[in-house]
PDB file of C-alpha atoms in Angstrom:
ATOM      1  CA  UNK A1092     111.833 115.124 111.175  1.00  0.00           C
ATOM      2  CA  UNK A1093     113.413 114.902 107.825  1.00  0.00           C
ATOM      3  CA  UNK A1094     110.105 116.133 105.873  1.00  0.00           C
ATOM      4  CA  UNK A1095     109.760 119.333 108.385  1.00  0.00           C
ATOM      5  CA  UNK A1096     113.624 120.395 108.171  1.00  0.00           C
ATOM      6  CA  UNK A1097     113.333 119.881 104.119  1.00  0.00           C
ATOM      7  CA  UNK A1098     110.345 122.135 104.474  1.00  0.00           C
ATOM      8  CA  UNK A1099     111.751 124.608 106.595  1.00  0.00           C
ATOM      9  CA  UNK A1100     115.358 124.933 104.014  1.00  0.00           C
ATOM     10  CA  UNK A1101     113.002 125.243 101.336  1.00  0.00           C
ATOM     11  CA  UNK A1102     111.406 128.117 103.004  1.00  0.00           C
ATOM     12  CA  UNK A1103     108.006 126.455 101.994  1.00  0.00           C
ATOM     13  CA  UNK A1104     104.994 127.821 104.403  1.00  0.00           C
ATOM     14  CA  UNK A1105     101.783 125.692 102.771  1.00  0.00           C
ATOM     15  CA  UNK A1106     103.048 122.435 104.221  1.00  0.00           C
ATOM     16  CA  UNK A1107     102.075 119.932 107.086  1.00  0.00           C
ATOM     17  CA  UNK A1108     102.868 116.750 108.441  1.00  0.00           C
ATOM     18  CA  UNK A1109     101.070 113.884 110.074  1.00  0.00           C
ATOM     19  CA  UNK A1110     102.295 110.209 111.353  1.00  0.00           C
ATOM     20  CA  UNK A1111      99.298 108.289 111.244  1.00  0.00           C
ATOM     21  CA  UNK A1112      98.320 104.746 110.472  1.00  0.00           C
ATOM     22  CA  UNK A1113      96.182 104.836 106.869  1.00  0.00           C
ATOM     23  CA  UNK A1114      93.572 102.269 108.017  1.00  0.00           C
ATOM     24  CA  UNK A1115      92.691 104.292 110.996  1.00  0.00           C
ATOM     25  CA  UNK A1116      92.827 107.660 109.702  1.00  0.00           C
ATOM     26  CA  UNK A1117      89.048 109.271 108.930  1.00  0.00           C
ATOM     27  CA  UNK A1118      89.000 111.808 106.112  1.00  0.00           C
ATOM     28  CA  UNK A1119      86.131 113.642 107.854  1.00  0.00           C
ATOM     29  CA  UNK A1120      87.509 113.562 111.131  1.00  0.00           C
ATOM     30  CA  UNK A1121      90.937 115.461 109.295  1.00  0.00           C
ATOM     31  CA  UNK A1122      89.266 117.366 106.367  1.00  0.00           C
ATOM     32  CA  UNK A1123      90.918 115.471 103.936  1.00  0.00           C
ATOM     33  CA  UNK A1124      87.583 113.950 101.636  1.00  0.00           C
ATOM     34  CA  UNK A1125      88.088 115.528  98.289  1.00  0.00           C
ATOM     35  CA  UNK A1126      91.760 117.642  99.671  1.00  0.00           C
ATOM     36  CA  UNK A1127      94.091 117.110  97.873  1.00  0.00           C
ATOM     37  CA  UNK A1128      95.024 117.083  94.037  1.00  0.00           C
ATOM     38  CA  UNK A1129      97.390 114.272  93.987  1.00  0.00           C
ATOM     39  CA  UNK A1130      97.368 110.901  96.758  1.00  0.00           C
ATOM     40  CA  UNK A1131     100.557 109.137  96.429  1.00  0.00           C
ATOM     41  CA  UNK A1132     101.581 105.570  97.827  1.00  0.00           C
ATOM     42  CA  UNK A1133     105.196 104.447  97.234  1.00  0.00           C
ATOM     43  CA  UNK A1134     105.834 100.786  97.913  1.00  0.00           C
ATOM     44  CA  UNK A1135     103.024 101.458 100.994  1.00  0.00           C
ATOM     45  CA  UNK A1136     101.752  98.219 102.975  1.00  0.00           C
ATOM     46  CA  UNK A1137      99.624 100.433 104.295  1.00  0.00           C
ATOM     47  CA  UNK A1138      97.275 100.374 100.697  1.00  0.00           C
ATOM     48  CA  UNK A1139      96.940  96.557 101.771  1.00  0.00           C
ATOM     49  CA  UNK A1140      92.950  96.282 101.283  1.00  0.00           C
ATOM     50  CA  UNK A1141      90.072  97.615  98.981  1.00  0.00           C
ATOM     51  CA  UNK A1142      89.109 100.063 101.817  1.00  0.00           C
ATOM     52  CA  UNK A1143      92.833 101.406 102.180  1.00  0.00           C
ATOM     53  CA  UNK A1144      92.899 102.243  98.283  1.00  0.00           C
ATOM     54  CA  UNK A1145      89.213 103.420  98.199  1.00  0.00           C
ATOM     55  CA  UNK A1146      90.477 105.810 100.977  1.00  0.00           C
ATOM     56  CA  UNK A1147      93.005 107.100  98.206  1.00  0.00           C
ATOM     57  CA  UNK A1148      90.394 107.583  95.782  1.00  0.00           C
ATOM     58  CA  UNK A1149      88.206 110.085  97.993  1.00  0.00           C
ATOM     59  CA  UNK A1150      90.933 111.768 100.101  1.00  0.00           C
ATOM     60  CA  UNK A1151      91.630 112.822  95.997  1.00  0.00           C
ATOM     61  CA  UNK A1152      90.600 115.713  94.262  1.00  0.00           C
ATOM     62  CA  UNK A1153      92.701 114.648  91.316  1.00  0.00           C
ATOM     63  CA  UNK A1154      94.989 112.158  90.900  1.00  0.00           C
ATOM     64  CA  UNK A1155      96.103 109.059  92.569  1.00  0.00           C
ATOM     65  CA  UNK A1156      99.910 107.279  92.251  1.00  0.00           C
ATOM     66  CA  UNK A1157     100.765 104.248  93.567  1.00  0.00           C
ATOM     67  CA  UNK A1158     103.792 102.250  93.154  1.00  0.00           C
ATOM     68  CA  UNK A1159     104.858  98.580  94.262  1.00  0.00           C
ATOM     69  CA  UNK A1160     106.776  95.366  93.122  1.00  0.00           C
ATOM     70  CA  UNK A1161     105.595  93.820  90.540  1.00  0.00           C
ATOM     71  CA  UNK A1162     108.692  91.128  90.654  1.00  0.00           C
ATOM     72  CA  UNK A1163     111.623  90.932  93.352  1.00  0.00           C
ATOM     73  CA  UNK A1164     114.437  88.589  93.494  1.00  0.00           C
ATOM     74  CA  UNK A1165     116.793  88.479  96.367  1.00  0.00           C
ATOM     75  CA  UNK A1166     119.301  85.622  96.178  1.00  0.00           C
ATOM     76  CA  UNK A1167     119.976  85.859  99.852  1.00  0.00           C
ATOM     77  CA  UNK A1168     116.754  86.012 100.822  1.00  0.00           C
ATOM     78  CA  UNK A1169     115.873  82.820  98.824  1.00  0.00           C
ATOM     79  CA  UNK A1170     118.808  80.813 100.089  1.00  0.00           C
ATOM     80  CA  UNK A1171     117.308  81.453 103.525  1.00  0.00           C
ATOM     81  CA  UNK A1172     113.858  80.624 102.722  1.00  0.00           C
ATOM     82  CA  UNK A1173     115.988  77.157 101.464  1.00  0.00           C
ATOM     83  CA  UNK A1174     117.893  76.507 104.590  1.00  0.00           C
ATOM     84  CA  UNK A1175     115.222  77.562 107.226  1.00  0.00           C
ATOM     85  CA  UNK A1176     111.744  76.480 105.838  1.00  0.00           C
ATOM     86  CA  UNK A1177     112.583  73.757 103.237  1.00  0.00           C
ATOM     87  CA  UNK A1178     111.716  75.876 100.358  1.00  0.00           C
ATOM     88  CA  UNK A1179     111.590  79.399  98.742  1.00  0.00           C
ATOM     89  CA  UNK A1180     108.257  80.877 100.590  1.00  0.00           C
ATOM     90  CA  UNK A1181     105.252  82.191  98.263  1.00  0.00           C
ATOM     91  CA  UNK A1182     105.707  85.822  97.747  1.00  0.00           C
ATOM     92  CA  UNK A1183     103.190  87.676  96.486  1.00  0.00           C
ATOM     93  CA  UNK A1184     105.338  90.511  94.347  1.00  0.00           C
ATOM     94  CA  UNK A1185     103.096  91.816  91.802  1.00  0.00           C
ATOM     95  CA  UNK A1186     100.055  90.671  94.286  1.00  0.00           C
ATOM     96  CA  UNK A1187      99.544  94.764  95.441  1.00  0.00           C
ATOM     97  CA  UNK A1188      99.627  96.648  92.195  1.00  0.00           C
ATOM     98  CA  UNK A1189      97.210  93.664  90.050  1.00  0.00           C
ATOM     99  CA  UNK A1190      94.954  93.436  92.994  1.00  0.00           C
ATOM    100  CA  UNK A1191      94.812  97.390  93.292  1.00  0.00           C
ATOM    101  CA  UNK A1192      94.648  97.850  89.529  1.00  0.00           C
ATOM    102  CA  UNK A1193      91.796  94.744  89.293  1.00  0.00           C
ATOM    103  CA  UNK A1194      89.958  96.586  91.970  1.00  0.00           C
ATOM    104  CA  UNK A1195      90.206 100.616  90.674  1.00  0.00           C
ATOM    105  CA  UNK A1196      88.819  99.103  87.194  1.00  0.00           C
ATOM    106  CA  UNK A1197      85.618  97.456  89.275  1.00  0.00           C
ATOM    107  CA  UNK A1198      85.268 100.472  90.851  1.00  0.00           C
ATOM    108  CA  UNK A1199      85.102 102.206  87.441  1.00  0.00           C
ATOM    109  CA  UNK A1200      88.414 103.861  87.579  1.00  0.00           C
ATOM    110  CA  UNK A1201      91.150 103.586  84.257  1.00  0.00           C
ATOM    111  CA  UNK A1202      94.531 103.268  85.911  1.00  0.00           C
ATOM    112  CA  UNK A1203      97.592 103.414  83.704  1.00  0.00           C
ATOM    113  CA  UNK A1204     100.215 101.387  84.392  1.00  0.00           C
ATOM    114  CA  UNK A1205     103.677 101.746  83.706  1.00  0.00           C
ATOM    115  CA  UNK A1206     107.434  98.832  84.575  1.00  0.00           C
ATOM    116  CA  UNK A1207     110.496  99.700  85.377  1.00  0.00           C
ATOM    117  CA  UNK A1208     113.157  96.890  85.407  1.00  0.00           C
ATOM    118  CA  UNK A1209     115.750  97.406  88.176  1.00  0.00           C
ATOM    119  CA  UNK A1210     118.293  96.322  89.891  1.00  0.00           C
ATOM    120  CA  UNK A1211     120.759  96.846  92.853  1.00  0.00           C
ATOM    121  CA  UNK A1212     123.402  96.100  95.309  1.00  0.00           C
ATOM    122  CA  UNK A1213     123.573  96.672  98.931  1.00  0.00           C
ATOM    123  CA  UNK A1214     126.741  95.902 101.587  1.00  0.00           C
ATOM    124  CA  UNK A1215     125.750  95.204 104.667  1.00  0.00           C
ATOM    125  CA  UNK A1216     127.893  94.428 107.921  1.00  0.00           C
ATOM    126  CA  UNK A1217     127.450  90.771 108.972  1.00  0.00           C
ATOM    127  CA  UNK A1218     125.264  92.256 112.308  1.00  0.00           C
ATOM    128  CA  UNK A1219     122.891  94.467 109.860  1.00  0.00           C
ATOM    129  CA  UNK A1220     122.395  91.629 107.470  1.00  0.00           C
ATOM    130  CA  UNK A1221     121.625  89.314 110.634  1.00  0.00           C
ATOM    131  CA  UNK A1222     119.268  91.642 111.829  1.00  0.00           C
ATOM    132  CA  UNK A1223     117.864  92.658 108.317  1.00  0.00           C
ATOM    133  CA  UNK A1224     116.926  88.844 107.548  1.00  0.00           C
ATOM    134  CA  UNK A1225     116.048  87.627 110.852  1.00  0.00           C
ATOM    135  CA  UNK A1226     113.248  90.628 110.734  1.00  0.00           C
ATOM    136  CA  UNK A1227     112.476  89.851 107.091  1.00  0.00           C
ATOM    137  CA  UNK A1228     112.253  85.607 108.165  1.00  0.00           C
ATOM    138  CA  UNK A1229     110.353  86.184 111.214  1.00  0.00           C
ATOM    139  CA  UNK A1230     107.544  88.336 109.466  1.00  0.00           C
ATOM    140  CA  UNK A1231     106.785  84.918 107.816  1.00  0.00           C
ATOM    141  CA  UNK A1232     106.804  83.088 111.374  1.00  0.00           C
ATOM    142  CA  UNK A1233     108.321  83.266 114.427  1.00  0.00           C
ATOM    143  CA  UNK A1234     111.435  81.481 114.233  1.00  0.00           C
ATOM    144  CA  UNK A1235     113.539  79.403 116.822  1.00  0.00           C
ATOM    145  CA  UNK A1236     116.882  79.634 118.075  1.00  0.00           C
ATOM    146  CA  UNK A1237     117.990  76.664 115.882  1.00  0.00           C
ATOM    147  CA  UNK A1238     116.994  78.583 112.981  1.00  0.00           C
ATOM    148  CA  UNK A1239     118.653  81.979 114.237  1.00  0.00           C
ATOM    149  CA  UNK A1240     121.913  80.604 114.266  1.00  0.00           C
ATOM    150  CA  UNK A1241     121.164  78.643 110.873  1.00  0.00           C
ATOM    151  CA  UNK A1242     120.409  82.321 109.549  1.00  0.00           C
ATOM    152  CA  UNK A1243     123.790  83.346 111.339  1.00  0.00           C
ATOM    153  CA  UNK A1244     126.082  80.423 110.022  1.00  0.00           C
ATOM    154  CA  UNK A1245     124.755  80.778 106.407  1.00  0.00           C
ATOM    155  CA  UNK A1246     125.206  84.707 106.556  1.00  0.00           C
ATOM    156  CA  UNK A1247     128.870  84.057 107.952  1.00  0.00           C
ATOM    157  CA  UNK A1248     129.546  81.643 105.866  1.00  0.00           C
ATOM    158  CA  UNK A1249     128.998  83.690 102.663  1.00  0.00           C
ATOM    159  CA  UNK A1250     130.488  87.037 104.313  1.00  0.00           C
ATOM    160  CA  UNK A1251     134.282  88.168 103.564  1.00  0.00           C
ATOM    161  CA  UNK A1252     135.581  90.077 105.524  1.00  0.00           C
ATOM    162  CA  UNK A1253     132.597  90.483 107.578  1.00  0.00           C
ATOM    163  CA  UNK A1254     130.250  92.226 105.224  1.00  0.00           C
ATOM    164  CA  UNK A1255     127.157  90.379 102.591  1.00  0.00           C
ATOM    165  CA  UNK A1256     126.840  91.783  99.299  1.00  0.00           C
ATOM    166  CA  UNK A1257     123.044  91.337  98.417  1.00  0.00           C
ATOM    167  CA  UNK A1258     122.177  91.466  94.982  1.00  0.00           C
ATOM    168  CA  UNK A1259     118.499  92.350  93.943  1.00  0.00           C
ATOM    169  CA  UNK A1260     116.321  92.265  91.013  1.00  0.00           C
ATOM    170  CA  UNK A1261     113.067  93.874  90.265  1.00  0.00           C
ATOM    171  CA  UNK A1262     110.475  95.087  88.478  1.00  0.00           C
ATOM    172  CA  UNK A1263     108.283  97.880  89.749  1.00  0.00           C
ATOM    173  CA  UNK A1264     104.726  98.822  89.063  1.00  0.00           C
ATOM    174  CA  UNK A1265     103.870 102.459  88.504  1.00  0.00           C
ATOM    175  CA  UNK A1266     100.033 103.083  88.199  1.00  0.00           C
ATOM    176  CA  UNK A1267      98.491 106.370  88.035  1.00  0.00           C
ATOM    177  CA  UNK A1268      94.753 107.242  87.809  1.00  0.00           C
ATOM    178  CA  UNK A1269      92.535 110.194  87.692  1.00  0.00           C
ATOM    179  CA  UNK A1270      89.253 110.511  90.337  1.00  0.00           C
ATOM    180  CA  UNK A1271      87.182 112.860  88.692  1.00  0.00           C
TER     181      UNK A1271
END
């Protein structure tokens, strides 16, 4: 919706869109093998496998971009992982943009990479951050009601005045690579 209004204020006439899933799309089936000059993936889970990043490589006539975490701290997120499983949980930050780099240079591709240290601060209402880290939690594994209203309890517990201040660090990947 966003993308086509943009478009239209723009008064730009070469562009299209399309909502489709990455791992079921078929470059043939859409004319896309070879199409366009640049691919770009920005912090994508759907470049999640060799065959979803291959899929970059031919849909490209040029260039490919992809970006992702290559470190993310979230001290709310962590004190969660604490309270409801016992323990921070394994994250793989970093996993997406070394495994995609690792397998571009088997393939025979020379992907630059570039870091960018970040941080940032969100305020969320006590009902957005409920919902925003029961989502995040349950991703992980389904969770209980016992551990819904632990989320809850911690979450209140560090609100005032009924909003969370999350604090996050990171450091993101940048990796760009030429095709041909």
């Amino acid at each position: 919706k966003y993308a086509r209004a943009n478009s239209r204020a723009e008064g730009l006439g070469n562009t299209s869109f399309k909502k489709a899933a990455w791992e079921e799309v078929d470059l043939d089936e859409y004319g896309w093998s070879r199409k366009f000059d640049l691919v770009f993936a920005s912090m994508s889970p759907g470049i999640s496998s060799r065959d979803a990043l291959l899929k970059m490589v031919h849909a490209s006539r040029g260039y490919c971009f992809m970006s992702s975490f290559a470190y993310r701290r979230d001290i709310v997120r962590q004190n969660l992982e604490e309270i409801i499983f016992g323990g921070a949980r394994e994250h793989h930050n970093g996993a997406t943009i070394y495994y995609s780099f690792n397998t571009l240079w088997e393939a025979g591709y020379y992907p630059e990479i570039f870091y960018r240290d970040t941080e940032w601060e969100n305020i969320l209402s006590l009902d957005q951050a409920l919902f925003r880290y029961t989502h995040w939690l349950t991703r992980e594994q389904a969770l209980d009601k016992k551990q819904q209203i632990k989320i809850h309890e911690y979450l209140e517990s560090i609100s005032i005045d009924g909003f969370i201040k999350e604090h996050t660090e990171a450091k993101i990947g940048y990796m760009l690579w030429k095709v041909c």
